[in-house]
CSV table of C-alpha atoms in Angstrom, one decimal:
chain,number,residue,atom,x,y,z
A,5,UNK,CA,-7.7,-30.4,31.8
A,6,UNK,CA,-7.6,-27.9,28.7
A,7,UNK,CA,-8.5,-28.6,25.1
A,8,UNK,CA,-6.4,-28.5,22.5
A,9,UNK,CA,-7.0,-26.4,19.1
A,10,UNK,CA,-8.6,-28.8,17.0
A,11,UNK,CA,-10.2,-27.0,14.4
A,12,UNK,CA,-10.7,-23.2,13.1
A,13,UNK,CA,-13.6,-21.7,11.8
A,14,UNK,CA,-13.0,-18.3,9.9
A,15,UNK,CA,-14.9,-15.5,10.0
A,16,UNK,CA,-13.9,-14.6,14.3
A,17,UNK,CA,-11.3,-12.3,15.1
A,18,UNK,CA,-9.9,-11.0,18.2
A,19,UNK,CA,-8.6,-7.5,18.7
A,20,UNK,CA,-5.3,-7.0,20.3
A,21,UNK,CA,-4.0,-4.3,21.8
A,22,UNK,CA,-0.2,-2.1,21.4
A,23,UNK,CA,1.8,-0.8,24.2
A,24,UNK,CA,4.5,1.9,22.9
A,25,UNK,CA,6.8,3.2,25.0
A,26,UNK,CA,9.3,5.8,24.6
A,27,UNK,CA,9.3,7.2,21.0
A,28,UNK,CA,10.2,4.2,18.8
A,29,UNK,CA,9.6,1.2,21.2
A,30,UNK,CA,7.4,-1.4,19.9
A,31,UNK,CA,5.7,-3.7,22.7
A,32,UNK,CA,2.5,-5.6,22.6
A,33,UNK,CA,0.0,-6.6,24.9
A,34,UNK,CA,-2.3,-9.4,24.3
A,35,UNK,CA,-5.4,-10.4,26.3
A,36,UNK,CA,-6.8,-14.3,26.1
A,37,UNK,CA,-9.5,-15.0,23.0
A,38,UNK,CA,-12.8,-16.1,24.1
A,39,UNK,CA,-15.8,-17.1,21.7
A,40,UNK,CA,-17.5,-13.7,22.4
A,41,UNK,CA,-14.7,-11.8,20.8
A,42,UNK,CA,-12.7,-11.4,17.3
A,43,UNK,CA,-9.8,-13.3,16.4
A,44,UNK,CA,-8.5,-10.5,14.1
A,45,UNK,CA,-5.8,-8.0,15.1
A,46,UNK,CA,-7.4,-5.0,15.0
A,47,UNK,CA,-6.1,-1.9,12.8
A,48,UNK,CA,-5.8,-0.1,16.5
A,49,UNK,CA,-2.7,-2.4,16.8
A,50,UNK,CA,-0.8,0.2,14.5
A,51,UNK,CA,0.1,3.9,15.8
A,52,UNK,CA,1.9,6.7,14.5
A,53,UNK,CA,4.1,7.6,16.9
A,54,UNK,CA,5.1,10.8,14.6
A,55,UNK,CA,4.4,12.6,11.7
A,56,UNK,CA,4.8,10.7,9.1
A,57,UNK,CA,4.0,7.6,7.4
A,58,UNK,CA,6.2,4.7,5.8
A,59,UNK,CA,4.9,3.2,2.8
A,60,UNK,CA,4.3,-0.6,2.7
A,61,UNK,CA,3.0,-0.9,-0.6
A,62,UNK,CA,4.4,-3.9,-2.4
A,63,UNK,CA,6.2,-5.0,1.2
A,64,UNK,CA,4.8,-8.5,2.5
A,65,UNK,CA,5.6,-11.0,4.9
A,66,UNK,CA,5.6,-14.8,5.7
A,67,UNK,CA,6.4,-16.6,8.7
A,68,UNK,CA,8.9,-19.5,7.7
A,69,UNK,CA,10.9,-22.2,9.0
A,70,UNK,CA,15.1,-22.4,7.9
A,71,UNK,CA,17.8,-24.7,8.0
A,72,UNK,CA,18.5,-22.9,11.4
A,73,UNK,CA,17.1,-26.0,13.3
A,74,UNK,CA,17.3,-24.8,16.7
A,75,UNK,CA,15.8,-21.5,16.0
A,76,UNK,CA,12.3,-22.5,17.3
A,77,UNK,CA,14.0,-24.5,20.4
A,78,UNK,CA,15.3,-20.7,21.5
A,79,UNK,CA,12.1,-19.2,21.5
A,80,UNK,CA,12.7,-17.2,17.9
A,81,UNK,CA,11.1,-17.4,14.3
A,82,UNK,CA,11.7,-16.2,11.1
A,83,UNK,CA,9.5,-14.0,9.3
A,84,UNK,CA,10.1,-13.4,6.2
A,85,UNK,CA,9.7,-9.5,4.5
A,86,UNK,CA,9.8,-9.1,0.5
A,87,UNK,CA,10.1,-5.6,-0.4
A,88,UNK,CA,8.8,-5.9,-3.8
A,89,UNK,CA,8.4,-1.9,-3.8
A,90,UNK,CA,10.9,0.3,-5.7
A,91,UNK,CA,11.7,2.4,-2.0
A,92,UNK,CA,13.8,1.1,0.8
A,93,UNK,CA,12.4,-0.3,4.1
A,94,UNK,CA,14.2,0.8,7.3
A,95,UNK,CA,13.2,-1.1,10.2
A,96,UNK,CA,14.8,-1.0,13.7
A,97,UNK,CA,12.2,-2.1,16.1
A,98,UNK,CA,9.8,-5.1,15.4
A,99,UNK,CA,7.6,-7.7,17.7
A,100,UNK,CA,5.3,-10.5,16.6
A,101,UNK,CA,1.6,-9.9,17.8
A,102,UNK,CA,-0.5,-12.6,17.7
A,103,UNK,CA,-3.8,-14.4,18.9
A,104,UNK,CA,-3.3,-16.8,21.4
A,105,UNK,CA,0.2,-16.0,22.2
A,106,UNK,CA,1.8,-13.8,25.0
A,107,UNK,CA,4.7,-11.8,23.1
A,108,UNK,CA,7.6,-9.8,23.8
A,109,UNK,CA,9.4,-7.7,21.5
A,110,UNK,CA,12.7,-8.5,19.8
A,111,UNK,CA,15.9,-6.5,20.5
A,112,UNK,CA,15.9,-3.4,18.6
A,113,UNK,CA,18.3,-2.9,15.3
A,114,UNK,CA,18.7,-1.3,12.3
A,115,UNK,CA,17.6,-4.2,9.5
A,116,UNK,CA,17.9,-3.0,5.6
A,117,UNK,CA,15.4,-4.1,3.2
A,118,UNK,CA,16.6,-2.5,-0.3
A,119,UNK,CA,14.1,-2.2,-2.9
A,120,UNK,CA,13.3,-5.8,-4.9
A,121,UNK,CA,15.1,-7.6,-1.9
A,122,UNK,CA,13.6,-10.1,0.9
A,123,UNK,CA,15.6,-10.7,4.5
A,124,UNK,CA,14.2,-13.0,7.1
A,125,UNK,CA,14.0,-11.4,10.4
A,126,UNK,CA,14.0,-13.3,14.1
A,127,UNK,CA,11.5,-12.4,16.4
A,128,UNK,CA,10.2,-13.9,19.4
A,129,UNK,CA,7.2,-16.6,19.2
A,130,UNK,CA,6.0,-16.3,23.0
A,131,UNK,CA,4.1,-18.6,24.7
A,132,UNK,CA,0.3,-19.2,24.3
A,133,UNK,CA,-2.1,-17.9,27.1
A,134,UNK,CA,-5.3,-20.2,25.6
A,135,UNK,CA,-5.4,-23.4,24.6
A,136,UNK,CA,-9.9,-24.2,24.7
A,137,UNK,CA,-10.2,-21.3,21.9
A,138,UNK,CA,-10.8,-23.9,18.4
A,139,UNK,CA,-9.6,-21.0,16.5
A,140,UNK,CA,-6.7,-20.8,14.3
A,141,UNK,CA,-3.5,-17.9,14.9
A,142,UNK,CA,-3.6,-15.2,12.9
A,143,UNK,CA,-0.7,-12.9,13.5
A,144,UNK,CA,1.0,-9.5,12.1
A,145,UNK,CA,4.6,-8.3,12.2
A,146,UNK,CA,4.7,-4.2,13.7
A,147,UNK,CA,7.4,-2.6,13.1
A,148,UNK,CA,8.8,1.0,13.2
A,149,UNK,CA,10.2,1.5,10.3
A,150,UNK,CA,11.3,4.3,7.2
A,151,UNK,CA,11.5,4.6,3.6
A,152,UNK,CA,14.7,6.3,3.4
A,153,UNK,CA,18.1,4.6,4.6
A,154,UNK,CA,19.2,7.5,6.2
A,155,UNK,CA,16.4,8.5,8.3
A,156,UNK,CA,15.5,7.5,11.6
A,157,UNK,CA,12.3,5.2,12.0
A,158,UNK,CA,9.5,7.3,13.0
A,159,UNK,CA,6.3,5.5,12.2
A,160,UNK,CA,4.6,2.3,13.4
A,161,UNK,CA,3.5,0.2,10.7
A,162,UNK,CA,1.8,-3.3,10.4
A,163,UNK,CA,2.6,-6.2,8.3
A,164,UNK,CA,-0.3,-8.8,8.3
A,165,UNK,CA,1.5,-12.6,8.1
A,166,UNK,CA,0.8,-15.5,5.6
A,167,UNK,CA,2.1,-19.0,7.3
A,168,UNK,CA,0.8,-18.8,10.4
A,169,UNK,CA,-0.2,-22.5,10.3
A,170,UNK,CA,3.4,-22.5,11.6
A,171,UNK,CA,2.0,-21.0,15.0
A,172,UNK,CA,-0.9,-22.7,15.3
A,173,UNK,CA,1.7,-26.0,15.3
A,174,UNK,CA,3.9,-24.3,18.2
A,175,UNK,CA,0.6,-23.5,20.0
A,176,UNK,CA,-0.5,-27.0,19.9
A,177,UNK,CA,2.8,-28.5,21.1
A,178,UNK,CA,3.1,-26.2,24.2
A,179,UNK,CA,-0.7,-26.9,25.0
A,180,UNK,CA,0.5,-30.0,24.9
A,181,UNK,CA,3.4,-30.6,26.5
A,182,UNK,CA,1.7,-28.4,29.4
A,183,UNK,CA,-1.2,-31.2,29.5
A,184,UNK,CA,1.0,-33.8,29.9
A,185,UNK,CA,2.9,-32.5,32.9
A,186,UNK,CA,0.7,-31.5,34.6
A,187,UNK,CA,-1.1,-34.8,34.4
A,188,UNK,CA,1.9,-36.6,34.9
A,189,UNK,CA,5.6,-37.1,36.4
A,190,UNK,CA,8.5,-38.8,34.8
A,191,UNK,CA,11.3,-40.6,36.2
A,192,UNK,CA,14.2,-43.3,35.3
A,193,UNK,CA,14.7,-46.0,37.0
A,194,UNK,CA,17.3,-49.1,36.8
A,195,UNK,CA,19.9,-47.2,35.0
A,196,UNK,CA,22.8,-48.7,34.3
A,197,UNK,CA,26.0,-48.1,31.5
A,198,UNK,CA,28.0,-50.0,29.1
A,199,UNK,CA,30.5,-48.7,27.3
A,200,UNK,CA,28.9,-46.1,24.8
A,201,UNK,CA,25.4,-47.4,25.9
A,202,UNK,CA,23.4,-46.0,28.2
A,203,UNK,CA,20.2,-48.8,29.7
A,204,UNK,CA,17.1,-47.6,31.8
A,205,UNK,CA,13.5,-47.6,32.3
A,206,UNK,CA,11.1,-44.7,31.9
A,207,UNK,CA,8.3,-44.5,34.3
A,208,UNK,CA,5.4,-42.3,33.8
A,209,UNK,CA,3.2,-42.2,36.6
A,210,UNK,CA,-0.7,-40.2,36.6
A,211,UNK,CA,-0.6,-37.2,39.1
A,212,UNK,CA,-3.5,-35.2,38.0
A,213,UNK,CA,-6.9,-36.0,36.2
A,214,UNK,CA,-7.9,-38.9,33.5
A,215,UNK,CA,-6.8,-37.8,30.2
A,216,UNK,CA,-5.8,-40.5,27.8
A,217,UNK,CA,-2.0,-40.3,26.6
A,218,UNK,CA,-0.1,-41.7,23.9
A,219,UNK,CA,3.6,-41.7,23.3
A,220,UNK,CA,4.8,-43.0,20.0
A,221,UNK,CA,7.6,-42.6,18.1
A,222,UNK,CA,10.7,-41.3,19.8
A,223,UNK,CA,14.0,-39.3,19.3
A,224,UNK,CA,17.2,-38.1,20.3
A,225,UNK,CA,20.1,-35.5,19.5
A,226,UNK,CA,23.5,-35.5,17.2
A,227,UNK,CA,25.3,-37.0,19.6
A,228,UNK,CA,22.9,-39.4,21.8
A,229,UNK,CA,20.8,-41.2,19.5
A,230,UNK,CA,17.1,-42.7,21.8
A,231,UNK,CA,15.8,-46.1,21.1
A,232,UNK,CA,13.3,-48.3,22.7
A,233,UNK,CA,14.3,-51.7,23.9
A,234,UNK,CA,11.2,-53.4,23.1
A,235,UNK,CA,9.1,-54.1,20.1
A,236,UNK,CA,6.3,-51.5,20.8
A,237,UNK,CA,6.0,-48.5,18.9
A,238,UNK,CA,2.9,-47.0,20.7
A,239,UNK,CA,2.1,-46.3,24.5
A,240,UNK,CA,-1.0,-45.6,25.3
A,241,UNK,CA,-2.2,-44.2,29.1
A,242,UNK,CA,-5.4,-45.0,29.4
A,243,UNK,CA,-7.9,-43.0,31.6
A,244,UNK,CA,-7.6,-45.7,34.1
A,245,UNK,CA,-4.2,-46.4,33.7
A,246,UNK,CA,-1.9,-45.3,37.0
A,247,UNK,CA,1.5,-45.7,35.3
A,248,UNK,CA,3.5,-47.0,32.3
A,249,UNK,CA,7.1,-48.5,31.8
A,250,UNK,CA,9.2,-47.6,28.9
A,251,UNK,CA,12.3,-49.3,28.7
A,252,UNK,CA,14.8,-47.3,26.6
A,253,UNK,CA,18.5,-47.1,25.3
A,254,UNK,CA,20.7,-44.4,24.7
A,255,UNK,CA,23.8,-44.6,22.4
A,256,UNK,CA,26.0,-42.1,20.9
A,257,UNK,CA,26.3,-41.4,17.7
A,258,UNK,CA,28.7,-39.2,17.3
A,259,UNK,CA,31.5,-38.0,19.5
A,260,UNK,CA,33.9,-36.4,16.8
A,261,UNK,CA,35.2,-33.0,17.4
A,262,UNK,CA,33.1,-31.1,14.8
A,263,UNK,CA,30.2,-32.3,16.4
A,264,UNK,CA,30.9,-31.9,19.7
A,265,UNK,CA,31.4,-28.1,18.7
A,266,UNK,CA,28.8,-27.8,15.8
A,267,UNK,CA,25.8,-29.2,18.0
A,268,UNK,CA,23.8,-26.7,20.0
A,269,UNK,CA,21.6,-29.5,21.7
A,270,UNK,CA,24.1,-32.0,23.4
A,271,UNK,CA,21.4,-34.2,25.6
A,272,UNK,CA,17.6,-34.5,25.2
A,273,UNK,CA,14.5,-36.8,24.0
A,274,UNK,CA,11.5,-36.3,22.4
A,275,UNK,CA,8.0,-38.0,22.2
A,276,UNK,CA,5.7,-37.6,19.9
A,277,UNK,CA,2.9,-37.4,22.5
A,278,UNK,CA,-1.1,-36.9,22.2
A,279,UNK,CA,-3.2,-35.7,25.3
A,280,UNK,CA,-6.9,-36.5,24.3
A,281,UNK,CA,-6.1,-36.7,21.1
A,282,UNK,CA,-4.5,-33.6,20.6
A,283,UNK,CA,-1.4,-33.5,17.8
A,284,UNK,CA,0.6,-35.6,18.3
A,285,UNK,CA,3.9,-33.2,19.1
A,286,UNK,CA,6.9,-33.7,19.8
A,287,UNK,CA,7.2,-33.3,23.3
A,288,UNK,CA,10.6,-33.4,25.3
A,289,UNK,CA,10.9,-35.5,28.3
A,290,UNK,CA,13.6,-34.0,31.3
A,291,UNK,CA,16.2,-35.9,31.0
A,292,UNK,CA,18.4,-33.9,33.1
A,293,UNK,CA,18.9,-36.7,35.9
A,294,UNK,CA,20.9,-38.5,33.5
A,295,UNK,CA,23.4,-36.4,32.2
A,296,UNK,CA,26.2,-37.7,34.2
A,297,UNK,CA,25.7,-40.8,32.4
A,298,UNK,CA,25.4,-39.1,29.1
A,299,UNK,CA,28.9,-37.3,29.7
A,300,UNK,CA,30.3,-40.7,30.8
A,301,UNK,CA,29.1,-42.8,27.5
A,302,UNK,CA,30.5,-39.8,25.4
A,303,UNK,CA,33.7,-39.7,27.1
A,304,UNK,CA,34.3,-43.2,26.5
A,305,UNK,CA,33.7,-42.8,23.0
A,306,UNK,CA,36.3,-40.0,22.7
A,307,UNK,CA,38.8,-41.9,24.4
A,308,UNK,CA,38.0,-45.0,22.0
A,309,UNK,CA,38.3,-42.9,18.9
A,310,UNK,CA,41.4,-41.4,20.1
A,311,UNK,CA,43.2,-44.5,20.3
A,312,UNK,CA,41.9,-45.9,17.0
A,313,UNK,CA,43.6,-42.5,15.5
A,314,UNK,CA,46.5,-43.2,16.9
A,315,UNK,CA,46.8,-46.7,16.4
A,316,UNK,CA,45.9,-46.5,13.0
């Protein structure tokens, strides 16, 4: 079973290296931290792919979380870029490189930063390839990028990134989500529907190793809301403990056509779930078995809201 990060202790680093390809292609390549080596991106992460050099005095950025609630869900984050400078910033191709994390870069366009202005742009987060290092993330934003709104992008640049406690929290939560299935497999059992209610029992059965688990406080979506049907509010999987029952309720909350357009995340449940006391995340469970059910419960409340319209 693998650690999770637990603690950080600055002063490491851990040089990372930069694929280019072609003339203006950003791509990054990132090898797995160990305690013999830095957990700082190196200044051989930033080329010059030309001659040339963009200025990035006064330009900063953040990583940061919106309003856009399923931004993280798709794999993407913001990051944030002031350009507090009195030149314009260009920027067509950009990737997040960070310790820890496998990345790929984001599709390339032509993104505007005017002098004295800040714009949030979405890259992709990855996925982590280690989960024993203690360290924290520390990240940078390359881009190519210009000074003059006109001119084609021709150098590489390197924006070191404030609010990468923001990684360290994704990092945690796929460590451990990846702990817990691969110590364990869920299934429902005894499902059954009323109306706009759907009834079952989660079971959570030990397939690999003795980690303790806990799974506390849970959720659902828009639509389905995810309750428990008894009074406990924390599971906890002992070492020694084979499997656990769950029983739960699902019941929608809203069926409304605004909703039913407006949500991007129809069906799903989380946990917030600790694996030898890592976190706890929020961890989804598949729930994919029992969509027909889902899709039945919803339907009837469409049908029932219809006819109170028209009745009314």
């Amino acid at each position: 079973m693998r650690t999770m990060p637990l603690s950080a202790h600055p002063g490491q680093a851990l040089a990372r290296p930069l694929a280019l390809i072609a003339t203006i292609a950003v791509l990054g390549a990132c090898s797995a931290a160990s305690p013999q080596t830095s957990s700082r991106i190196s200044e051989a992460d930033t080329t010059t792919i030309t001659a040339g050099t963009v200025d990035l005095d006064g330009v900063s950025a953040e990583l940061i979380i919106t309003r856009q609630r399923d931004l993280l869900d798709r794999g993407l984050i913001n990051v944030l870029v002031h350009n507090d400078s009195n030149r314009d910033l260009l920027i067509t191709d950009r990737q997040l490189v960070s310790t820890f994390f496998d990345t790929a870069p984001a599709a390339p366009r032509n993104t505007l930063i005017g002098a004295g202005r800040q714009i949030a742009v979405q890259v992709p987060y990855g996925s982590t390839d280690d989960c024993d290092d203690p360290m924290t993330v520390e990240a940078a934003l390359v881009v190519t990028a210009s000074n003059d709104s006109e001119t084609t992008p021709v150098s590489v640049a390197r924006l070191d990134l404030e609010g990468t406690d923001i990684l360290d929290a994704i990092r945690g939560k796929q460590c451990t989500a990846s702990a817990f299935d691969e110590a364990t497999d869920a299934t429902f059992v005894g499902t059954t529907v009323d109306d706009q209610t759907v009834r079952t029992t989660l079971v959570i059965t030990r397939t690999e190793g003795t980690p303790d688990i806990s799974l506390g406080t849970i959720r659902g979506t828009v639509l389905i809301g995810t309750r428990r049907v008894d009074d406990v509010t924390v599971d906890e999987m002992a070492s020694s403990d084979q499997t656990i029952e769950i029983p739960l309720e699902f019941v929608v909350n809203r069926c409304d056509p605004h909703a039913m357009a407006e949500v991007t995340k129809r069906f799903g449940t989380e946990f917030e779930i600790s694996v030898d006391g890592s976190g706890p995340f929020s961890i989804p469970i598949d729930i994919t078995s029992l969509t027909p059910e889902f899709e039945m419960i919803v339907q009837h409340c469409r049908e029932q809201t219809v006819d109170v319209s028209i009745n009314s």
